[in-house]
CSV table of C-alpha atoms in Angstrom, one decimal:
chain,number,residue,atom,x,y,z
A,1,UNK,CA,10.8,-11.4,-5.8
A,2,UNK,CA,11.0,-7.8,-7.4
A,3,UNK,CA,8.2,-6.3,-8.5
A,4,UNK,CA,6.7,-3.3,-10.5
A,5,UNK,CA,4.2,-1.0,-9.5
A,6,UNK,CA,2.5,2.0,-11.8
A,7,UNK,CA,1.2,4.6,-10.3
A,8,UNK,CA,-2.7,5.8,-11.8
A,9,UNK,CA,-3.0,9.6,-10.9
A,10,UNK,CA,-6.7,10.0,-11.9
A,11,UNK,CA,-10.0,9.7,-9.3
A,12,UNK,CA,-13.6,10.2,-10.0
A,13,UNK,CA,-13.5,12.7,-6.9
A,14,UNK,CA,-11.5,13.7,-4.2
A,15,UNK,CA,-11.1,11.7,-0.6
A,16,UNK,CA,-11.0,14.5,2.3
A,17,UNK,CA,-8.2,12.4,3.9
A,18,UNK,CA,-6.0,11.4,0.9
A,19,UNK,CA,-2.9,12.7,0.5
A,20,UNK,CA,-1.3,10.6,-2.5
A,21,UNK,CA,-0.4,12.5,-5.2
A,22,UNK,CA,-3.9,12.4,-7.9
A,23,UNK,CA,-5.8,14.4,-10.2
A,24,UNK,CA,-9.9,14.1,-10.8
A,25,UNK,CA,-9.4,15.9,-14.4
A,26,UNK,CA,-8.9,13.3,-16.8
A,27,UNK,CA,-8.1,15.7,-20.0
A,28,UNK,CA,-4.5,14.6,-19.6
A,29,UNK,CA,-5.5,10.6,-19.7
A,30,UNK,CA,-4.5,10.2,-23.0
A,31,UNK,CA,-0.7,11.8,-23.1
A,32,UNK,CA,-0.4,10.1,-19.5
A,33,UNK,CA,-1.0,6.8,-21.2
A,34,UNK,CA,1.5,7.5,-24.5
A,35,UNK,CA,4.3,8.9,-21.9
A,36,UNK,CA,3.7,5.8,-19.4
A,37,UNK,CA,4.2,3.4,-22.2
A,38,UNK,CA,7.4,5.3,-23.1
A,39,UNK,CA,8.9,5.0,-19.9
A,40,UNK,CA,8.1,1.3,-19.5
A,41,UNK,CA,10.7,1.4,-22.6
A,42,UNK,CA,12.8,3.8,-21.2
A,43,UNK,CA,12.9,1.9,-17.7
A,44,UNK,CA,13.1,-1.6,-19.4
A,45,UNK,CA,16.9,-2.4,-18.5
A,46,UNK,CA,16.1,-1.1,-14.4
A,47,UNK,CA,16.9,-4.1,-12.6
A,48,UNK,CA,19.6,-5.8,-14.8
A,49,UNK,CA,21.4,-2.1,-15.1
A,50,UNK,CA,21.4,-2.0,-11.2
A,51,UNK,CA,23.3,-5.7,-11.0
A,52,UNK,CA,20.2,-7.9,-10.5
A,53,UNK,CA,19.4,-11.0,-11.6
A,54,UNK,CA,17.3,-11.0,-14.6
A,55,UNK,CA,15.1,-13.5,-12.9
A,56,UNK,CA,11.2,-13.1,-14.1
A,57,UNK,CA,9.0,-10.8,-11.8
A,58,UNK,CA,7.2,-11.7,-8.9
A,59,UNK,CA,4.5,-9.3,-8.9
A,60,UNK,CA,2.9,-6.1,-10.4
A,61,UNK,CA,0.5,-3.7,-8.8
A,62,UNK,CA,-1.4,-0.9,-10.1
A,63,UNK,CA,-2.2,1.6,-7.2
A,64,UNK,CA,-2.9,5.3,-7.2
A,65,UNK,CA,-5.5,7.4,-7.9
A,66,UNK,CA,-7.7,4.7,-9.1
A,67,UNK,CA,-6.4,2.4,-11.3
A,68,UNK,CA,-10.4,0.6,-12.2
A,69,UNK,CA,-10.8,4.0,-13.7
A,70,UNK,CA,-9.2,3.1,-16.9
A,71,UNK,CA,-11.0,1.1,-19.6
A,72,UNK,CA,-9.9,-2.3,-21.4
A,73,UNK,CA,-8.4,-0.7,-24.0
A,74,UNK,CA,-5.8,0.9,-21.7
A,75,UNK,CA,-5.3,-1.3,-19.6
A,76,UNK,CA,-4.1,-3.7,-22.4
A,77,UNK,CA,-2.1,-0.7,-23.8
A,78,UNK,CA,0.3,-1.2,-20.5
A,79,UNK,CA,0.2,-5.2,-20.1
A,80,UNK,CA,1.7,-5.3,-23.6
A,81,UNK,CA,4.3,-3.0,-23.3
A,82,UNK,CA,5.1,-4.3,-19.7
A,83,UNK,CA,5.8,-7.7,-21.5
A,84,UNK,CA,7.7,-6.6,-24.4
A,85,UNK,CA,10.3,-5.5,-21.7
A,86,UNK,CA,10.0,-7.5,-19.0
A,87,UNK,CA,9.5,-11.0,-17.8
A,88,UNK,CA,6.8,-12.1,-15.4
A,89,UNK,CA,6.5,-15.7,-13.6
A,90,UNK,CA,4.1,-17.6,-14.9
A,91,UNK,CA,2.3,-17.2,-11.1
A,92,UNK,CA,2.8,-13.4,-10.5
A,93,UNK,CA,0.5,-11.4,-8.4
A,94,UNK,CA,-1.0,-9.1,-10.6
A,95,UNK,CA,-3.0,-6.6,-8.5
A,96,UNK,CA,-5.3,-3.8,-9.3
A,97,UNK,CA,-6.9,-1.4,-6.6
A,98,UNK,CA,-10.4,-0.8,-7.3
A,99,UNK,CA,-12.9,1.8,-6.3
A,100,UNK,CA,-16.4,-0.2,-5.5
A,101,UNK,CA,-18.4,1.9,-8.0
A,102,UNK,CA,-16.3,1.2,-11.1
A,103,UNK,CA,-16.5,-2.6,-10.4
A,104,UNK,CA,-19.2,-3.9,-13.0
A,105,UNK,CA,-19.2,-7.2,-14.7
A,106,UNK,CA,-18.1,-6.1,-18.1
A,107,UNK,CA,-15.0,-5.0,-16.2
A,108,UNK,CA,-14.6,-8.0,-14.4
A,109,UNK,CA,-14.1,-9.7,-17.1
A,110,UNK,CA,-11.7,-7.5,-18.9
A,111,UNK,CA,-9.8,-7.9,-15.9
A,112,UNK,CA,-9.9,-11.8,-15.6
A,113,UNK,CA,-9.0,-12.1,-19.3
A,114,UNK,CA,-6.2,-9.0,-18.8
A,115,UNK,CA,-4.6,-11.8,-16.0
A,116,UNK,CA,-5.6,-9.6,-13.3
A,117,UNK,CA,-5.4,-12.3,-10.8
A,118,UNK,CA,-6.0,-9.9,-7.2
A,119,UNK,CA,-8.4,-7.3,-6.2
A,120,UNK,CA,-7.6,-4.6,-4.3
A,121,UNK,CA,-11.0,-2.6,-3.1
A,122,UNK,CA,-11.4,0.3,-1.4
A,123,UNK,CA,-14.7,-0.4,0.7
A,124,UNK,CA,-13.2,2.1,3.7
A,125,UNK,CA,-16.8,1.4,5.8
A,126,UNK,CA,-20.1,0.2,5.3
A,127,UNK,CA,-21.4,3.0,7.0
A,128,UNK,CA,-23.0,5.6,4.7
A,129,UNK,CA,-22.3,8.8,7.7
A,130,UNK,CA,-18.6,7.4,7.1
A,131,UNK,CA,-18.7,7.4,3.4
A,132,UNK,CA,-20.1,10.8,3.7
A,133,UNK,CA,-17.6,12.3,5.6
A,134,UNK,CA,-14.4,10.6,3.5
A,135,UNK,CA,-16.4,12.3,0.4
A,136,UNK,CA,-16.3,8.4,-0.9
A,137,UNK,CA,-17.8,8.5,-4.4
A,138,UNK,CA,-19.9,5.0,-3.5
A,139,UNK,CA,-22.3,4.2,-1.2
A,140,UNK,CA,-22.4,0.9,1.5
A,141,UNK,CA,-24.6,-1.1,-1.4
A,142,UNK,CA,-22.0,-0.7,-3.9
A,143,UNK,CA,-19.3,-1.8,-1.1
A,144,UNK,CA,-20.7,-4.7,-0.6
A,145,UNK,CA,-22.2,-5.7,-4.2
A,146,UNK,CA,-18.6,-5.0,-5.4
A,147,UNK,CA,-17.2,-8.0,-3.7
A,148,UNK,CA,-20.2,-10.6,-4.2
A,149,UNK,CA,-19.7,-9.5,-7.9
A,150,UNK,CA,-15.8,-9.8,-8.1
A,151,UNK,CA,-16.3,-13.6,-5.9
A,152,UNK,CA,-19.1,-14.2,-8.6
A,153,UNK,CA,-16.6,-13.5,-11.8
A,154,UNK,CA,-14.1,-16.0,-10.3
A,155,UNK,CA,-12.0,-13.5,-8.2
A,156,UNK,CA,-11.3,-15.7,-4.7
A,157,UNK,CA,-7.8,-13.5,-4.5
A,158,UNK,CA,-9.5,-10.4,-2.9
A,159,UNK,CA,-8.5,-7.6,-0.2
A,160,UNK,CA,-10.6,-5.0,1.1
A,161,UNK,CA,-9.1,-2.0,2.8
A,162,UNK,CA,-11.1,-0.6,6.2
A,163,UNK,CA,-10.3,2.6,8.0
A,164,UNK,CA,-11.1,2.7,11.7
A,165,UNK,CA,-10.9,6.1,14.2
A,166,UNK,CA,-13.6,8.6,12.2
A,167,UNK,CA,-15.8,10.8,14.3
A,168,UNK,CA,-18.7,9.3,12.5
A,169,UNK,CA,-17.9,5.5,13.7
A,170,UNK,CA,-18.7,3.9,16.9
A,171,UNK,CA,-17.5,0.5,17.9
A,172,UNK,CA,-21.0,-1.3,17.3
A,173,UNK,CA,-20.5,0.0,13.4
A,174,UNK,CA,-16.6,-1.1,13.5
A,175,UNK,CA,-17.6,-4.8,14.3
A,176,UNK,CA,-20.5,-4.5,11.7
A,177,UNK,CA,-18.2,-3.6,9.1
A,178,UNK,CA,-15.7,-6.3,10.3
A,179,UNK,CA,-18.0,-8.6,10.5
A,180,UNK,CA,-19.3,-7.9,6.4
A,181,UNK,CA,-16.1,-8.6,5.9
A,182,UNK,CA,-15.3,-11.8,7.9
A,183,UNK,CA,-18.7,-13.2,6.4
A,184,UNK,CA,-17.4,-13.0,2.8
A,185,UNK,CA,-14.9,-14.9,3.3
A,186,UNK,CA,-12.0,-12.6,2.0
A,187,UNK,CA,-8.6,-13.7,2.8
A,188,UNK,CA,-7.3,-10.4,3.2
A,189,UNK,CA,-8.2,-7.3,5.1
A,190,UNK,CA,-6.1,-3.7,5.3
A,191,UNK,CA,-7.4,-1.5,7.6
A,192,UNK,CA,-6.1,2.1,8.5
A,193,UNK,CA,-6.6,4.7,11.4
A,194,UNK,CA,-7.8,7.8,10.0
A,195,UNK,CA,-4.8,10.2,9.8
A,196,UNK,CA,-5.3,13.9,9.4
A,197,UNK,CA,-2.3,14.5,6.7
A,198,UNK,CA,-1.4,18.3,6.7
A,199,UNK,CA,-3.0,20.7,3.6
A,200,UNK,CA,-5.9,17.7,2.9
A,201,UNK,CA,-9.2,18.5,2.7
A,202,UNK,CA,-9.7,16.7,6.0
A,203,UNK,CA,-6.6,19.0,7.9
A,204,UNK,CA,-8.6,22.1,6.8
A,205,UNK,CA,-12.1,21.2,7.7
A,206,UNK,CA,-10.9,20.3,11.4
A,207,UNK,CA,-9.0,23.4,11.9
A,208,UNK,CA,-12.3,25.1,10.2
A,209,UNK,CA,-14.2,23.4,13.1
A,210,UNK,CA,-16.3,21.9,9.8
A,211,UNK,CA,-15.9,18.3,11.1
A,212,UNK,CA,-15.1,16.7,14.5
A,213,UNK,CA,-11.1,16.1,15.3
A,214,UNK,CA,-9.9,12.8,15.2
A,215,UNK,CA,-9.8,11.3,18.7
A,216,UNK,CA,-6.0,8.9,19.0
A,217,UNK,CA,-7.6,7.0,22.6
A,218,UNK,CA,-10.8,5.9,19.9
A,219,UNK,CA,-8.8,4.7,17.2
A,220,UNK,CA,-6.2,2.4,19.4
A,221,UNK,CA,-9.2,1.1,20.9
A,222,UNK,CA,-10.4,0.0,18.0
A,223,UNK,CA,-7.1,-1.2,16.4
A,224,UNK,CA,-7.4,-3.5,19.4
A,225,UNK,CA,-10.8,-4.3,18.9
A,226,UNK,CA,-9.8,-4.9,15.1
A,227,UNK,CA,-6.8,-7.3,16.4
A,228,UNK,CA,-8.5,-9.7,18.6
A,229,UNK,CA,-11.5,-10.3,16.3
A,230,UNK,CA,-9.7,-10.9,13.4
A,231,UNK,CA,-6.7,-13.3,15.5
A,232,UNK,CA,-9.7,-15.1,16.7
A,233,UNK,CA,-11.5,-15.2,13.1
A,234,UNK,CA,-7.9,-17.0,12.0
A,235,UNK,CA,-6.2,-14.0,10.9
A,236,UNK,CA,-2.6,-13.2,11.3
A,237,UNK,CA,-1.1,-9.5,11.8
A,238,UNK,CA,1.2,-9.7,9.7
A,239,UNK,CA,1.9,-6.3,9.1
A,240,UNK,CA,0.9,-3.1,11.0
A,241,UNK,CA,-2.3,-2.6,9.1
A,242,UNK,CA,-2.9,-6.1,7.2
A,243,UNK,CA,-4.4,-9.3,8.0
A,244,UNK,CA,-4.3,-12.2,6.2
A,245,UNK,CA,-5.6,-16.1,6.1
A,246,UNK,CA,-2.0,-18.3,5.9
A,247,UNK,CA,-1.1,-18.5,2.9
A,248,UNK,CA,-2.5,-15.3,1.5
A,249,UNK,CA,-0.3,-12.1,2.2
A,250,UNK,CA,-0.1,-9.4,-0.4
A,251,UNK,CA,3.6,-10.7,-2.2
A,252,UNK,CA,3.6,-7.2,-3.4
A,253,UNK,CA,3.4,-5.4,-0.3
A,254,UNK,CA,5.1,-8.1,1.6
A,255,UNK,CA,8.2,-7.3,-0.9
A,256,UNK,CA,8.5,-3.8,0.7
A,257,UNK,CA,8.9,-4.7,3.7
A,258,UNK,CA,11.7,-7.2,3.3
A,259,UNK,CA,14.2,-4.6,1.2
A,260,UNK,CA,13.3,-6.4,-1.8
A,261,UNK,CA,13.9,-4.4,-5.8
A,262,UNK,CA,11.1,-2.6,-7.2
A,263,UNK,CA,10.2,-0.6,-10.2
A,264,UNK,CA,7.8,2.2,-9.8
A,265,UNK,CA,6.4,3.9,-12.7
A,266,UNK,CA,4.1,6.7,-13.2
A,267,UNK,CA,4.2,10.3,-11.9
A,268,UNK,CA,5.0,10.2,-8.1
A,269,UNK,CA,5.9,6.4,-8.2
A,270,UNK,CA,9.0,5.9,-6.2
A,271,UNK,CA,11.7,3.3,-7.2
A,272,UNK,CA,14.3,1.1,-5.0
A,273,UNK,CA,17.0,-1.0,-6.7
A,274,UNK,CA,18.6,-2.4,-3.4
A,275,UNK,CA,21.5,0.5,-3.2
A,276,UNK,CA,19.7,3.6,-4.4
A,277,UNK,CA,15.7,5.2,-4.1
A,278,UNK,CA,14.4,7.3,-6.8
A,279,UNK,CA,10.8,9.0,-7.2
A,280,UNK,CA,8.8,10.4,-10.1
A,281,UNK,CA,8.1,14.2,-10.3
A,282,UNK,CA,4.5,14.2,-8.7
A,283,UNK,CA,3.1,16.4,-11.4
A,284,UNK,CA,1.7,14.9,-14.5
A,285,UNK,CA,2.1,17.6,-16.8
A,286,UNK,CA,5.6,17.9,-16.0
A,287,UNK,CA,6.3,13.9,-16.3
A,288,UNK,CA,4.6,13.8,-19.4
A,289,UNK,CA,7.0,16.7,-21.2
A,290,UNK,CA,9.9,15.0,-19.6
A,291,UNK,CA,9.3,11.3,-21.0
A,292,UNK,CA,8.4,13.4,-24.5
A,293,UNK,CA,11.8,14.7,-24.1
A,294,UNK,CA,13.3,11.2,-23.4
A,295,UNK,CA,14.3,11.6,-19.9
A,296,UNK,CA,12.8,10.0,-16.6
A,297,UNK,CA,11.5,13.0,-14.0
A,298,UNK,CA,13.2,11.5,-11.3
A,299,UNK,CA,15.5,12.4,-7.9
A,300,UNK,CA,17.6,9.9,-7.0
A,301,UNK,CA,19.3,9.0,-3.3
A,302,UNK,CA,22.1,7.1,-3.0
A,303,UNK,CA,21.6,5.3,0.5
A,304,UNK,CA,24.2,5.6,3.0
A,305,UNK,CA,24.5,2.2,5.3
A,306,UNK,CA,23.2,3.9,8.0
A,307,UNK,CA,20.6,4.7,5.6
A,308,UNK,CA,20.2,1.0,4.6
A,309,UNK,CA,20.1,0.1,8.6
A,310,UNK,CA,17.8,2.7,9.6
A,311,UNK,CA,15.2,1.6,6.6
A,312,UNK,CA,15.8,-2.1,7.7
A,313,UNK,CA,14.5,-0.9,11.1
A,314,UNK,CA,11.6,1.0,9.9
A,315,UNK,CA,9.9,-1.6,7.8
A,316,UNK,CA,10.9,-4.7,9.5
A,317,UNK,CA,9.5,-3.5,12.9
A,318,UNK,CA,6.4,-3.3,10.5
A,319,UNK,CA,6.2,-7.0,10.4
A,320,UNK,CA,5.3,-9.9,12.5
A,321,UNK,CA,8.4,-11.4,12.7
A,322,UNK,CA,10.5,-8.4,13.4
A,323,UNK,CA,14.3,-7.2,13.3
A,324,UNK,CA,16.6,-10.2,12.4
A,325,UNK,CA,19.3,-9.5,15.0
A,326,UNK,CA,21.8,-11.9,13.1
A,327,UNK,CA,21.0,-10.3,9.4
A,328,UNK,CA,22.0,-7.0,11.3
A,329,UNK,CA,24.7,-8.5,12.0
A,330,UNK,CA,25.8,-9.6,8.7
A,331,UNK,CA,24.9,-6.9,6.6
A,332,UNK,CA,25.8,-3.9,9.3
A,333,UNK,CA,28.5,-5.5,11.7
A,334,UNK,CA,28.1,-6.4,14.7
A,335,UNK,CA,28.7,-3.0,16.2
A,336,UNK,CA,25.5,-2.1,14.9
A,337,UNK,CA,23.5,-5.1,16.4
A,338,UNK,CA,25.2,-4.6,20.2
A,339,UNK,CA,23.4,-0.9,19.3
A,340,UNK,CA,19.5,-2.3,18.6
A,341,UNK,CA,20.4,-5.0,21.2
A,342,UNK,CA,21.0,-2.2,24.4
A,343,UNK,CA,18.5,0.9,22.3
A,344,UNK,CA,15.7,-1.6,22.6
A,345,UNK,CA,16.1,-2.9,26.1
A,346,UNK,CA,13.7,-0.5,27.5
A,347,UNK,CA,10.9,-0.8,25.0
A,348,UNK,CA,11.6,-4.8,25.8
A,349,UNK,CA,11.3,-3.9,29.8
A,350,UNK,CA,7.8,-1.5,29.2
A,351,UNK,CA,6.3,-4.7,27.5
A,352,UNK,CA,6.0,-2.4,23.7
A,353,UNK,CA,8.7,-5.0,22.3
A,354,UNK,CA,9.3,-8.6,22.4
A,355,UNK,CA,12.6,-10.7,22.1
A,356,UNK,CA,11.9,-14.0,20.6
A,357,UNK,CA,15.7,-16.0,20.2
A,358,UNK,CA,17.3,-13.6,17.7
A,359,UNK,CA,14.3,-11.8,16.9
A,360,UNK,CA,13.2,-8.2,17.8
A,361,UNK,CA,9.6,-7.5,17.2
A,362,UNK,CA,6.9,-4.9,18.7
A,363,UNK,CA,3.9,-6.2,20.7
A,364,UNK,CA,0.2,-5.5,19.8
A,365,UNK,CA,0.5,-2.6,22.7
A,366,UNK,CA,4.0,-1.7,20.5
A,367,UNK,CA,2.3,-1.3,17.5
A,368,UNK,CA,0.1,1.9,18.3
A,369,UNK,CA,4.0,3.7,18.7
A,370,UNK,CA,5.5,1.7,15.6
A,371,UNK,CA,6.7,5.0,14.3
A,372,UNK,CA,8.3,6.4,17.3
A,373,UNK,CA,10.2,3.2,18.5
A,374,UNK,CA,11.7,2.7,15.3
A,375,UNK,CA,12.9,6.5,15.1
A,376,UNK,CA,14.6,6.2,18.9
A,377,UNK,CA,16.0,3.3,17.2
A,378,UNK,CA,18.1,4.5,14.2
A,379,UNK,CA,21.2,6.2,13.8
């Protein structure tokens, strides 16, 4: 199941609550694009240098930035040089993240023809005060004409992402967005609490008093909210912050989660080959001289098994099924499962976590403290 995801560091403009690494100058679009395309040659023995399989790929996923930014031409540009080095299955989920207002039918159908095969789009709210605040660059018209569009152009494989918690958003407007949602029939929904990430745009206008703070008690409220209408829509929570028909969770994303190889390319894209985690240099001036000069821009980490156990703990507490107490077991001894066995007895007594057979896995009350359980949890 490994995967390969390319980071895009360019935007239109820039979200007051982002903090992944992105640029809104595009003079450096061009030598981005040349120094990608090197280091998809440079990169092209990852996975069989680290031991694995040379089985074909799973999945690939273009995230950033904005990835619907780029035009045909560029986008071919990296799906031919991803093929001359690697092999896909003939079924892979091939996933692009797109912006509402770059999604227009001429690039719909670039995309279908590219084998784009699943949409990624960032609607965030169908509120235009929300949009406002975020500093979204499209409006709740081009939200929702983005979707009947991509379903129109043959695109039934479609996520929206939500965000829930602003200031600006009360809960009549969080089922109306929901609800938009629901009635188009899209398989799968991410939605997110509004986070205030330190030295963002958002972080500074708070402490400016230039926009109201985030308020936690609103937000789990409507995570709850969120949870029950979607459960009773015939969603299932299958991660912390997605939601998905049966049969339709992101394979990309999923892979994360369950420790599974991936190749990330791209300033700031992080890699993991199953024994060591490397990220890009986020600074795209400095990645492109250092692919010019033949070398990946890269730290590395070597992960320690207590390394291994505490990420197992981290991502699989993520999940609807949980911690595997038997894989602990096997792949940490069962000194280390005896330890997650008696650490999590009193998040299973409070009613945060639940113990189904061998499995370890929060409740919906659980998930609003995902974070801190799994750190009292590690080693």
């Amino acid at each position: 199941m490994a995967g390969i995801y390319i980071h895009i560091p360019f935007c239109r403009q820039a979200c007051h609550y982002c903090n992944f690494y992105f640029s809104t100058s595009q003079q450096q679009r061009a030598a981005w694009l040349e120094a990608l395309l090197e280091e998809i040659r440079l990169q092209g023995d990852f996975f069989t240098a680290a031991g694995q399989d040379p089985d074909p790929l799973a999945t690939l996923y273009l995230g950033g930035g904005t990835p619907s930014l780029l035009d045909t031409a560029e986008l071919a540009a990296i799906f031919g040089q991803l093929r001359r080095y690697f092999l896909f299955e003939h079924d892979a989920e091939i996933t692009l993240e797109a912006n509402p207002d770059d999604v227009d039918a001429e690039k719909l159908q670039a995309w279908k023809q590219l084998d784009i095969r699943r949409l990624s789009i960032g609607v965030q709210s169908f509120s235009g005060d929300d949009l406002r605040g975020m500093h979204r660059a499209h409006d709740s018209r081009q939200a929702l004409q983005s979707i009947l569009l991509a379903q129109q152009h043959g695109f039934s494989n479609l996520s929206a992402d939500l965000i829930y918690g602003t200031p600006t958003l009360d809960d009549g407007q969080w089922r109306h967005n929901v609800e938009q949602l629901l009635g188009l029939g899209l398989p799968h929904l991410s939605c997110y609490a509004l986070t205030v990430e330190p030295h963002t745009a958002l972080d500074s206008m708070i402490r400016r008093k230039q926009y109201p703070p985030v308020d936690p008690g609103k937000a789990a409220r409507q995570a709850g909210l969120l949870e029950t209408w979607l459960e009773d829509a015939g969603y299932e929570h299958y991660e912390i912050s997605n939601f998905a028909k049966p049969g339709h969770r992101a394979r990309h994303n999923s892979s994360y989660w369950q420790g599974v190889p991936y190749l990330g390319l791209g300033p700031a894209a992080h890699s993991f080959n199953g024994h060591t985690r490397q990220w890009n240099i986020a600074n795209t001036a400095l990645y492109i001289k250092s692919i010019r000069e033949g070398r990946i821009p890269c730290e590395q980490e070597v992960l320690t098994p207590d390394q291994q156990y505490n990420e197992y703990i981290m991502t699989a507490l993520r999940t609807l099924e949980g911690c595997d107490l038997e894989l602990v077991a096997g792949r940490f001894g069962a000194e280390k499962r005896k330890k997650l066995e008696k650490e999590s007895g009193r998040f299973l007594r409070d009613g945060r976590m639940l113990q189904e057979g061998a499995r370890l896995r929060l409740s919906p009350r659980g998930r609003l403290f995902a974070d801190g359980i799994a750190a009292d949890l590690f080693c």
